[in-house]
Coordinates of N, CA and C in Angstrom, one line a residue:
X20 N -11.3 -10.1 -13.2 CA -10.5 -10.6 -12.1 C -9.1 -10.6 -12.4
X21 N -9.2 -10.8 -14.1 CA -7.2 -11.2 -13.9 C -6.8 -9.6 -13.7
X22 N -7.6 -8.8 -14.2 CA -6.9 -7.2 -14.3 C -6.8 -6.4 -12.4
X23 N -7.6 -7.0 -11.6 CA -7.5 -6.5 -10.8 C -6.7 -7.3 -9.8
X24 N -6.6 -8.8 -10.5 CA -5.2 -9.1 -9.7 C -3.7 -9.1 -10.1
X25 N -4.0 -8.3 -11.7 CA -2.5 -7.6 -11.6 C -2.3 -6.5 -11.1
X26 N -3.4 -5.3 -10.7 CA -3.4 -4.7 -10.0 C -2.6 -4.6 -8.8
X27 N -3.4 -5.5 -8.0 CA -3.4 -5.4 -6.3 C -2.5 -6.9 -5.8
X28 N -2.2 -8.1 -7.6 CA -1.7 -8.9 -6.6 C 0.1 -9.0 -6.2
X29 N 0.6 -8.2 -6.1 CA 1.6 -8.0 -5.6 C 1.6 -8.3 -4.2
X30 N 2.6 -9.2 -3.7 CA 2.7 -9.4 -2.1 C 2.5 -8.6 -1.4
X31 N 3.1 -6.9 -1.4 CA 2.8 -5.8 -0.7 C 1.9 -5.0 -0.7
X32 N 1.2 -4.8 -1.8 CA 0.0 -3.8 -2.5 C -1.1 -3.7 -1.3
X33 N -1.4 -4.5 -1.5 CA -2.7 -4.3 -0.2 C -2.3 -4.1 1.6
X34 N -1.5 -4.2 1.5 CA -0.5 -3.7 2.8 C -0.3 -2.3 2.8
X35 N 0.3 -2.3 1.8 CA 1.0 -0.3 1.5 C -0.7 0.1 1.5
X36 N -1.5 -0.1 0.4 CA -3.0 0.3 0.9 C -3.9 0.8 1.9
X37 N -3.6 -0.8 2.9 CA -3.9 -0.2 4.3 C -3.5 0.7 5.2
X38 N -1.9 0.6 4.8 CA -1.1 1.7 5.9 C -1.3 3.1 5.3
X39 N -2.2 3.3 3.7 CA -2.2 4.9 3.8 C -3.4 4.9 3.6
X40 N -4.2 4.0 4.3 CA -5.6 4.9 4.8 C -5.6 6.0 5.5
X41 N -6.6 6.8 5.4 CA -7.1 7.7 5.7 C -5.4 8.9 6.0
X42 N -4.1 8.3 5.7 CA -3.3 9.5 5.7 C -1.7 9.6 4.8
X43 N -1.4 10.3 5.0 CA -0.1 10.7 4.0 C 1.0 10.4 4.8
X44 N 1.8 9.4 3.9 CA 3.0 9.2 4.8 C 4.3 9.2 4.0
X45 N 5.4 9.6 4.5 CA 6.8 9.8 4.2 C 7.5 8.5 3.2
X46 N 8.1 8.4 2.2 CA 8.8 7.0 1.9 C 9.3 6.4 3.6
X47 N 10.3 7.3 4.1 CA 10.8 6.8 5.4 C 10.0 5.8 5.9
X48 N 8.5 7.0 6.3 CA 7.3 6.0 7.4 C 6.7 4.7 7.2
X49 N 6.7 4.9 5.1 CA 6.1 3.8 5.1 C 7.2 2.7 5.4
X50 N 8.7 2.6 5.0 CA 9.1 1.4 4.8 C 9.6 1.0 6.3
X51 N 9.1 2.1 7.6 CA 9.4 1.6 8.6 C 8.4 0.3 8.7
X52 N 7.4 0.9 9.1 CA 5.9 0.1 9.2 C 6.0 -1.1 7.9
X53 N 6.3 -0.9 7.3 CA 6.3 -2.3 6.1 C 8.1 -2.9 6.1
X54 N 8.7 -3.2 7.2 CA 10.4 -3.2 7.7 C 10.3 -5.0 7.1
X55 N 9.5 -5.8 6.9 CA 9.9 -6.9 6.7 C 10.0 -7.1 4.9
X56 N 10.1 -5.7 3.9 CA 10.4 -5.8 2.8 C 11.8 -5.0 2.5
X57 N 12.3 -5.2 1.4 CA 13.1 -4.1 1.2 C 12.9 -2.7 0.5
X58 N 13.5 -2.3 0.5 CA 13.4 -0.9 -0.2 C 13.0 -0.5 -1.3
X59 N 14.0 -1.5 -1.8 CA 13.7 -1.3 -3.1 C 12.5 -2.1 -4.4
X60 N 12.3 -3.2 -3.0 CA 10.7 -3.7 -3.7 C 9.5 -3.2 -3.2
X61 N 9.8 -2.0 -1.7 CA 8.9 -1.0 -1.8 C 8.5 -0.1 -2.6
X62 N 9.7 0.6 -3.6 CA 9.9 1.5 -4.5 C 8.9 0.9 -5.6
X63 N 9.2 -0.3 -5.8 CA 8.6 -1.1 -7.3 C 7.3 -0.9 -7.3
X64 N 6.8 -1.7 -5.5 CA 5.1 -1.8 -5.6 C 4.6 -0.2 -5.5
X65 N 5.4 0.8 -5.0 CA 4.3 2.1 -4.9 C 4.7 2.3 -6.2
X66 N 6.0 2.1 -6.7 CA 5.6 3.3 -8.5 C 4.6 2.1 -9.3
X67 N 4.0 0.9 -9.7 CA 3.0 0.6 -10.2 C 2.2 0.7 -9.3
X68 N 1.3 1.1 -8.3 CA 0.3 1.4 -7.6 C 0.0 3.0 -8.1
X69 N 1.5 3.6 -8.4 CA 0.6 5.0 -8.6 C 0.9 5.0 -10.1
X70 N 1.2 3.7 -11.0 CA 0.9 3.9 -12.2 C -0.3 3.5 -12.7
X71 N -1.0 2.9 -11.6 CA -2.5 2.3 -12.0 C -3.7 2.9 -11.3
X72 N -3.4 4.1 -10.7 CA -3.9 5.3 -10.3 C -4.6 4.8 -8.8
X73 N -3.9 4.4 -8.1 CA -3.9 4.1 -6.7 C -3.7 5.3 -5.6
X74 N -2.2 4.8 -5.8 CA -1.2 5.8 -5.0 C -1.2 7.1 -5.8
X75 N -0.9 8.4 -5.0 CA -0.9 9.9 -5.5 C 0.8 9.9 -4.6
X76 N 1.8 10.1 -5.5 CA 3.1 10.6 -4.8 C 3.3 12.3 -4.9
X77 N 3.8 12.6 -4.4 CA 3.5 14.0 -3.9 C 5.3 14.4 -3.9
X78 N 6.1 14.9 -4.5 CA 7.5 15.6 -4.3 C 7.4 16.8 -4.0
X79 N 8.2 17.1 -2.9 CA 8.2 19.0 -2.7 C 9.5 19.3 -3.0
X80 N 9.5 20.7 -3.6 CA 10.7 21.2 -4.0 C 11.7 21.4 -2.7
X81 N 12.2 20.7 -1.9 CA 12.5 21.3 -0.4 C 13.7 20.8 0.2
X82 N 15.0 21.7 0.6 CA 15.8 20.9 1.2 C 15.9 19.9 2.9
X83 N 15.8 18.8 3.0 CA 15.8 17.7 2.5 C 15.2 17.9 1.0
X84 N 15.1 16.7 0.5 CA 13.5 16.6 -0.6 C 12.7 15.7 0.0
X85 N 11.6 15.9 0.1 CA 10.2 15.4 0.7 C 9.5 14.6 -0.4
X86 N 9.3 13.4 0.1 CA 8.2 12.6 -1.0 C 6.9 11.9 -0.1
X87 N 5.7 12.2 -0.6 CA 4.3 11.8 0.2 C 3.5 11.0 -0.4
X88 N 2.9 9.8 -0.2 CA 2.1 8.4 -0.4 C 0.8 9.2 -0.1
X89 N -0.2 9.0 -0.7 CA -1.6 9.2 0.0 C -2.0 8.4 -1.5
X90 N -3.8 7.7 -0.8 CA -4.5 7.2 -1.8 C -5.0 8.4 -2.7
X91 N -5.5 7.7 -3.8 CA -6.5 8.3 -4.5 C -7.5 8.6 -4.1
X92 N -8.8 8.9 -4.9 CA -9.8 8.4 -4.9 C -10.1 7.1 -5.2
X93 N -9.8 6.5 -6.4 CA -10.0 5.4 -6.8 C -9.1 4.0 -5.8
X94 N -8.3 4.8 -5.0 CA -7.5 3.5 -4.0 C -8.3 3.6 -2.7
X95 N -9.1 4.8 -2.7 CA -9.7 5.5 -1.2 C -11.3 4.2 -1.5
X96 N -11.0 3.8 -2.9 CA -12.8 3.1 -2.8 C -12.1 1.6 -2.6
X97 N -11.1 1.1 -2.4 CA -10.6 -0.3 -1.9 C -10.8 -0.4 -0.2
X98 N -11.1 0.7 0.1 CA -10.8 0.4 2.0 C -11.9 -0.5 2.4
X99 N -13.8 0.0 1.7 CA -14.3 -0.7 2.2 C -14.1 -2.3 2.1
X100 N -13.5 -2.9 0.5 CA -13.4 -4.1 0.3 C -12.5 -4.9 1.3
X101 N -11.2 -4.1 1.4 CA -10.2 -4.1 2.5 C -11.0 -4.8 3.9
X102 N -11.9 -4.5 4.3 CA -12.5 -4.2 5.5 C -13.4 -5.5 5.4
X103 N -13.9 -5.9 4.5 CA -14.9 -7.0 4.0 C -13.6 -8.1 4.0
X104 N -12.4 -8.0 3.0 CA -11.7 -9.0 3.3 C -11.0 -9.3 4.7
X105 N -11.2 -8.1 5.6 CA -10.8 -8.5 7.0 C -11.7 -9.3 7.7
X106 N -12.5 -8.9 7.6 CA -13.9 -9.6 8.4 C -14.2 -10.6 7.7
X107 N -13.9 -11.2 6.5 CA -14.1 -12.2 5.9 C -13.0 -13.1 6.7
X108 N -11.7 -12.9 7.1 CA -10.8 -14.1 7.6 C -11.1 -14.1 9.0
X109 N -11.9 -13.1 9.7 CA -11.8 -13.4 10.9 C -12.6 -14.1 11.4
X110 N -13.6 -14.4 10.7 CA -15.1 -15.2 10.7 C -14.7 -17.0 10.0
X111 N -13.4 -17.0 9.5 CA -12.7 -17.8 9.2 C -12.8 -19.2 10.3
X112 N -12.9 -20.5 9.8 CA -12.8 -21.4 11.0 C -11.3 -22.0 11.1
X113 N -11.1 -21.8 12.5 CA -9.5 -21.9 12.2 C -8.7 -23.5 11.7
X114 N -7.7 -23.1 11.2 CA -7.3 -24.2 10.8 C -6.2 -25.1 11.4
X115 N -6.3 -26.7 11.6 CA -5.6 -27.3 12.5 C -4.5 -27.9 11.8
X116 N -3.2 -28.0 13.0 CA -2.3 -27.9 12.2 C -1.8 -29.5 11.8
X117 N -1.5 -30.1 10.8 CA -1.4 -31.1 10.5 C 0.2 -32.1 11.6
X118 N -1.0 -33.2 11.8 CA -0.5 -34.1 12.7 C 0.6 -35.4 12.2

């Protein structure tokens, strides 16, 4: 457990996760869709995500220069858990707010 919550426990990790399910997206796209972080602590969580073999970054030689996010395999086998912890809070009994 402690290894996979230094993994994944970064505030944003499992956010950036969800948003490249099933596809490849631009530094730009992701930090639109993820706009309530900065930049540069976007930068931080994808380069240890794809130092722990999550994230696959993708550079093309190209003017602009092009950089691309997609999962692994081994980040492509977090979706189902992803999916279990969704459905685990939704089943959640809600909580009232103190009086």
């Amino acid at each position: 457990m402690t290894r996979t919550m230094g993994v994944l426990g970064g505030k944003w990790k499992l956010i950036i996760v969800s948003n490249l399910a099933g596809r490849r997206l631009r530094f730009g796209q992701l930090a639109q869709r993820l706009y309530l972080t900065s930049r540069k602590v976007l930068t931080e969580q994808l380069k240890e995500l794809e130092e722990d073999g999550i994230v696959r970054r993708e550079a093309f030689a190209e003017l602009p220069p092009r950089v691309e996010y997609s999962l692994t395999e081994h980040g492509l086998a977090l979706l189902p858990i992803l999916e279990q912890l969704c459905a685990w809070n939704s089943s959640a009994p809600a909580v009232e707010a103190a009086s």
